[in-house]
Structure formats: structure tokens, C-alpha cells
XYZ file of C-alpha atoms in Angstrom:
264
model
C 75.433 82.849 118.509
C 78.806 84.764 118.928
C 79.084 85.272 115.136
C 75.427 85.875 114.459
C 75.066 89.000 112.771
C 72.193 91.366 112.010
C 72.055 93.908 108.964
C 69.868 97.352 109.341
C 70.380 99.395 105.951
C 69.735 103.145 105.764
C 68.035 104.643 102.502
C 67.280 107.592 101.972
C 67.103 110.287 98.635
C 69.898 112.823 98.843
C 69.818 115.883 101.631
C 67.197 113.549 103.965
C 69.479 114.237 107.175
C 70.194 110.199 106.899
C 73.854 110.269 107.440
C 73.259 112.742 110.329
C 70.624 110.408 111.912
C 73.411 107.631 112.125
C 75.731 109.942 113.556
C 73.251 111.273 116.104
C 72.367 107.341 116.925
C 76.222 105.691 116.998
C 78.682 108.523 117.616
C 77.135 111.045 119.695
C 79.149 109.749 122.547
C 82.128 110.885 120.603
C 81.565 115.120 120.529
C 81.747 114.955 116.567
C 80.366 114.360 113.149
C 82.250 110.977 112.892
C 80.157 110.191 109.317
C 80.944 113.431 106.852
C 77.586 115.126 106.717
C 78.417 118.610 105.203
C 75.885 120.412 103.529
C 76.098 119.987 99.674
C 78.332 116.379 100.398
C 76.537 113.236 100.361
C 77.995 109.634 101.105
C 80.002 108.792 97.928
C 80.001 104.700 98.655
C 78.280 102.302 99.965
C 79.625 101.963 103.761
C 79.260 99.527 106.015
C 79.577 100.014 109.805
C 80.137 96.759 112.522
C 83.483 95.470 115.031
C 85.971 93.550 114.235
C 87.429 92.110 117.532
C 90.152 90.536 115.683
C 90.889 93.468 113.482
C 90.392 96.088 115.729
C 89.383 99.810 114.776
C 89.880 100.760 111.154
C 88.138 102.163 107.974
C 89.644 100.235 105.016
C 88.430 101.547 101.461
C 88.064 99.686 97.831
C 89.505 101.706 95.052
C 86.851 102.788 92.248
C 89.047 101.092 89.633
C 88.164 97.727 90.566
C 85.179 98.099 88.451
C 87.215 97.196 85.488
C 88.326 93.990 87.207
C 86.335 90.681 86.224
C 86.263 89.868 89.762
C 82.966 89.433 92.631
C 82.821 92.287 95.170
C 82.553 88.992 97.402
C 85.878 87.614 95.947
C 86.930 91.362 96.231
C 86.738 91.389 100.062
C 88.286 88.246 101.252
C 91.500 90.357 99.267
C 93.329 92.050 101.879
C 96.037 93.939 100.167
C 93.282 95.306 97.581
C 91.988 97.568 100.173
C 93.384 100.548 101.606
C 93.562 100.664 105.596
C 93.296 103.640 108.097
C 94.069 102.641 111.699
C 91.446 104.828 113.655
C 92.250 106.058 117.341
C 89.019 106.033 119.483
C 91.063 107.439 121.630
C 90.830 110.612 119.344
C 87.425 112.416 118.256
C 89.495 114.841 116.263
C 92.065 112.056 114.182
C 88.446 109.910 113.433
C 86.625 112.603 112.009
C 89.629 113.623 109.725
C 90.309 109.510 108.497
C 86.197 109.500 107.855
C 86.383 112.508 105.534
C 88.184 110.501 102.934
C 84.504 108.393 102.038
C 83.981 111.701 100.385
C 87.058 111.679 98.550
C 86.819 112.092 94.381
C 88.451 111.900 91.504
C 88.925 113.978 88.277
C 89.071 111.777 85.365
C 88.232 112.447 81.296
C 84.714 111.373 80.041
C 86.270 108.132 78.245
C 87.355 107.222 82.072
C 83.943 107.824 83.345
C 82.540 105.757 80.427
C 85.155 102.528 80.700
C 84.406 102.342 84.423
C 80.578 102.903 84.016
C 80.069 106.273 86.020
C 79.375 108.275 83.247
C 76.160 110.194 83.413
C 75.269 112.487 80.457
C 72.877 113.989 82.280
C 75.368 115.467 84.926
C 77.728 115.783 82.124
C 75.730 118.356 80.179
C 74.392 120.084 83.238
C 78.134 120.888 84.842
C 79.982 121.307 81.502
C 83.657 122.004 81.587
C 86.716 122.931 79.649
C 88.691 120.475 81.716
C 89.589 117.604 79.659
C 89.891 115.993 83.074
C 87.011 117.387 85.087
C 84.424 115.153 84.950
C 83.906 114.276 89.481
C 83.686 110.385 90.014
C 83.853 109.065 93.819
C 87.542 107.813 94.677
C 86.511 104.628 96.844
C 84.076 101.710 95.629
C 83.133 100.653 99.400
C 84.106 101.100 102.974
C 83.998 98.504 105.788
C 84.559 100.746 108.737
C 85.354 99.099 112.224
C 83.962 100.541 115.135
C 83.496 99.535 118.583
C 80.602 100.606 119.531
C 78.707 98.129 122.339
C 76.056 97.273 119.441
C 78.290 96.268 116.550
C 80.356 94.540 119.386
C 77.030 92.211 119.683
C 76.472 91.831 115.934
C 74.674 94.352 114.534
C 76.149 95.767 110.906
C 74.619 99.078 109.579
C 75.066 99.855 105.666
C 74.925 102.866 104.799
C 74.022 103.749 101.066
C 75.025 106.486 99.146
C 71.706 108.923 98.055
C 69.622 108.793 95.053
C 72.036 110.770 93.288
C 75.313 108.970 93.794
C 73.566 105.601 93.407
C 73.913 106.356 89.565
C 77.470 105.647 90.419
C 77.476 101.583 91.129
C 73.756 100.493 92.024
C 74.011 96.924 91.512
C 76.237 97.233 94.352
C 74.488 99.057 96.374
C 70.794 97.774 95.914
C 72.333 94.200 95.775
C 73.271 94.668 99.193
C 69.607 95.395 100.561
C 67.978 92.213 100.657
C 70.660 90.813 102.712
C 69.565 93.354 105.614
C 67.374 91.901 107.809
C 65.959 95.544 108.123
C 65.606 98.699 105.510
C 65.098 102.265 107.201
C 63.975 104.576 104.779
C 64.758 108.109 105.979
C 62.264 110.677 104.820
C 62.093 114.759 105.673
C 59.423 116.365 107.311
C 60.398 119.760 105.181
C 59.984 118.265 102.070
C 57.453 115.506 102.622
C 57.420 112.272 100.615
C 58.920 113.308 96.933
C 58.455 111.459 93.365
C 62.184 110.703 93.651
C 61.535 109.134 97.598
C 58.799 107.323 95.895
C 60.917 106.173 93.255
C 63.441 104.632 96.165
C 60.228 103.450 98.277
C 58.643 101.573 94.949
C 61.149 100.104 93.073
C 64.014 99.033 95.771
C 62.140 98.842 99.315
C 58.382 97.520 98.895
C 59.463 94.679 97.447
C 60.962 93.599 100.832
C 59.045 91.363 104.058
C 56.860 94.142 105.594
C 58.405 92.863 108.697
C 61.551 93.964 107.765
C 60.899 97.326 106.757
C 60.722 100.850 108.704
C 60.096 105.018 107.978
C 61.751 107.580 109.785
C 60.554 111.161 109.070
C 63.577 112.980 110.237
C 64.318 116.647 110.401
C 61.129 117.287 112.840
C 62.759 120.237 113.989
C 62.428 122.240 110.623
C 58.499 121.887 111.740
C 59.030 123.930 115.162
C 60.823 126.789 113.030
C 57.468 127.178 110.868
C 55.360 127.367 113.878
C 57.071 129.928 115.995
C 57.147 127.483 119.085
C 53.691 127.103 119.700
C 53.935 123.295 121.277
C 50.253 122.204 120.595
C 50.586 123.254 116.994
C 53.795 121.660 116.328
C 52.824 118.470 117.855
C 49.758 118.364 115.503
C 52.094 119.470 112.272
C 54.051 116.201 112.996
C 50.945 114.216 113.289
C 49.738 115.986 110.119
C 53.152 114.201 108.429
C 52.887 110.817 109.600
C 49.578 110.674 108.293
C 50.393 111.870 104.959
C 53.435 110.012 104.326
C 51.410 106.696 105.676
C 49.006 107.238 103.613
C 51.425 107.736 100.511
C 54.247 104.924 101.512
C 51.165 102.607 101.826
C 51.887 101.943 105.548
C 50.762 102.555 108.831
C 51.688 105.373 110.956
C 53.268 103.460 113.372
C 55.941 102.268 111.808
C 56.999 105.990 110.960
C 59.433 107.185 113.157
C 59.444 111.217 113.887
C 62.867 112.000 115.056
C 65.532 115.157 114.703
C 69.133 114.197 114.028
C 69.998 117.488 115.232
């Protein structure tokens, strides 16, 4: 019982307010943005989020070039010395939030680079051209583990946090191999956007698949809804009922397993 464990994993398309809602949820306590969640920044790697009572408090990070390595991810973690390692002091809000802003560290490589380590998108490539021999963005890290010790990872639960829609281009049999080892799949959705062909896309082809039992909706941003209403209470209250109903009826779900919430 000490070393059960039990996995929730957050999905959500890019600019859904999901890294926010994990802040707002595990590190409010701490007075910052522990997670980067900078407008126009998304989560670059998948990251996962538990304690470590042996280890203590620490992010450690998997360099991107161990794609090119014939070698499991599984294999990949029991290797120590292949991952870089950032003591974290809970001690200090402000020395935290500056070792997390490294999971949105990049690098500049040339297209052949992008192409032997299988992160090259010709899409993106002919939409952000560049003279740059060497300017074609990849994310620096492969994965983080991040040790925290907040009184729920300290009893076993393990959050994984997945990079959006857009950055999943980037390693997805990583990432989506990781989801049906969660015991749980919260799919973050917007209230000012509604459910999009690209959530759908996420919804249909990585979480439906999964035990119904296991599976969850939050429609986050709520508070965009009270902005469009000018603060009439009755109205906004019946805008957000007006959402559930519509994304229930488009996820194929019921409304009560649709979660209205504001990170903020």
C-alpha cells in the first residue's frame, strides 16, 4: 500500500488554461506560477509530477538527443547520470519558479537535425521560414520527472502533464504511450472557444478509447463567460450551463462529468 501509486493525466489542445489549472490545484499554496504558463509558451515535454521521499525535491530533465539512442524511455529512466538534476528549495517560491522555466527551454538546430531526430515538421517549417541555417525551434528536454512534496504526491498520486496538440508533433509515441497507464485522463476544454475540431481530434483518437470510468472534462476558463455578460449572475450561471450541455452533447458524455472551473 505504501508504494501504490495512482496516475491522473492532463490533456488538453494548446492555450486551454491546462497548465494553469494544475498550478491553481498543486501550487497555489506557494504565491507563484510554479508550472511556466506564459501566454504564447506551452509545455514543451511530457512532465510528470509525484514525491520522492528518498530523492527528495528536484526536477531532473532528459536531453532531446536521446531520440537517436536505440534505447527504451523505460531503460532510459532507471539511467541516472543520463538526466540532468535541479535541486529545488521549497523553501523558495522565487528559486522554484526560475528552475521550472527551463521545461520551456529550446534549441536552434539546422533542418537535417530536426529531420535525424524526428521533430521536423514541414508544415511549421514553411510557415516560420528563416535565413538561419540554424533556426529551425525544437524543445531542449525529452521529459521531466519533477519531485514535489506536496501532501498528495506524498500519498501516491503522479500527475503527467502532456505537452498541447501542437508540441505533441514533437515525440507522441511518448507522450500518448504514457496515457493508458493513467488510471485517469482529464481533458481540459475552454469555455471561450467551446469544443474545437482539433479538441475533437484529441477527444476521438487518444481519449475515447479509454474505460469511461477512467475518464473526466473540465471546461476551464469560466471566467471569460462573466466578462461577456457584464456581471449579471443569473445570466452567467445559465451561459455555463449553456456549455456543459453543448460540449456533453458533442464529447458524447454526460454533463456531469464536466467540470466548470477558472484556473484564474
Amino acid at each position: 500500500l505504501m508504494t501504490d501509486r495512482i496516475t491522473l493525466a492532463f490533456v488538453a489542445e494548446f492555450s486551454r488554461g491546462k497548465t494553469e489549472l494544475i498550478n491553481a490545484l498543486f501550487f497555489s499554496e506557494t504565491g507563484v506560477r510554479l508550472l511556466p504558463s506564459s501566454p504564447g509558451r506551452t509545455t514543451m515535454c511530457p512532465t510528470e509530477l509525484f514525491y520522492d521521499a528518498d530523492g527528495g525535491s528536484y526536477i531532473r530533465l532528459l536531453d532531446i538527443d536521446s531520440r537517436l539512442e536505440d534505447l527504451s524511455f523505460d531503460a532510459l529512466k532507471e539511467q541516472q547520470d543520463r538526466w540532468v538534476n535541479i535541486d529545488l528549495d521549497c523553501e523558495s517560491p522565487a528559486q522554484m519558479q526560475a528552475a521550472f522555466k527551463e521545461l520551456l527551454a529550446i534549441r536552434h538546430v539546422s533542418k537535417d537535425e530536426a529531420i535525424k531526430l524526428g521533430l521536423f515538421n514541414q508544415e511549421e517549417y514553411e510557415k516560420y521560414p528563416s535565413d538561419n541555417p540554424d533556426g529551425y525551434e525544437i524543445p531542449r528536454w525529452r521529459h521531466a520527472l519533477i519531485s514535489f512534496p506536496h501532501p498528495l504526491f506524498r500519498n501516491g498520486l503522479t500527475i503527467l502533464d502532456t505537452p498541447g496538440l501542437n508540441a505533441l508533433g514533437s515525440e507522441p509515441e511518448l507522450t500518448l504511450s504514457m496515457l493508458p497507464s493513467a488510471q485517469a485522463i482529464v481533458f481540459v476544454i475552454a469555455a471561450d472557444t467551446g469544443v474545437t475540431k482539433s479538441d475533437m481530434g484529441i477527444w476521438c483518437d487518444h481519449i475515447a478509447k479509454t474505460s469511461k470510468q477512467g475518464r473526466s472534462v473540465v471546461l476551464n476558463k469560466i471566467d471569460t463567460l462573466w466578462d461577456d455578460i457584464l456581471s449579471d449572475d443569473n445570466a452567467y450561471q445559465l451561459a455555463i450551463k449553456d456549455q456543459l450541455a453543448s460540449a456533453a452533447k458533442t464529447l458524447g458524455i454526460s454533463p456531469d462529468v464536466i467540470f466548470p472551473v477558472s484556473a484564474r
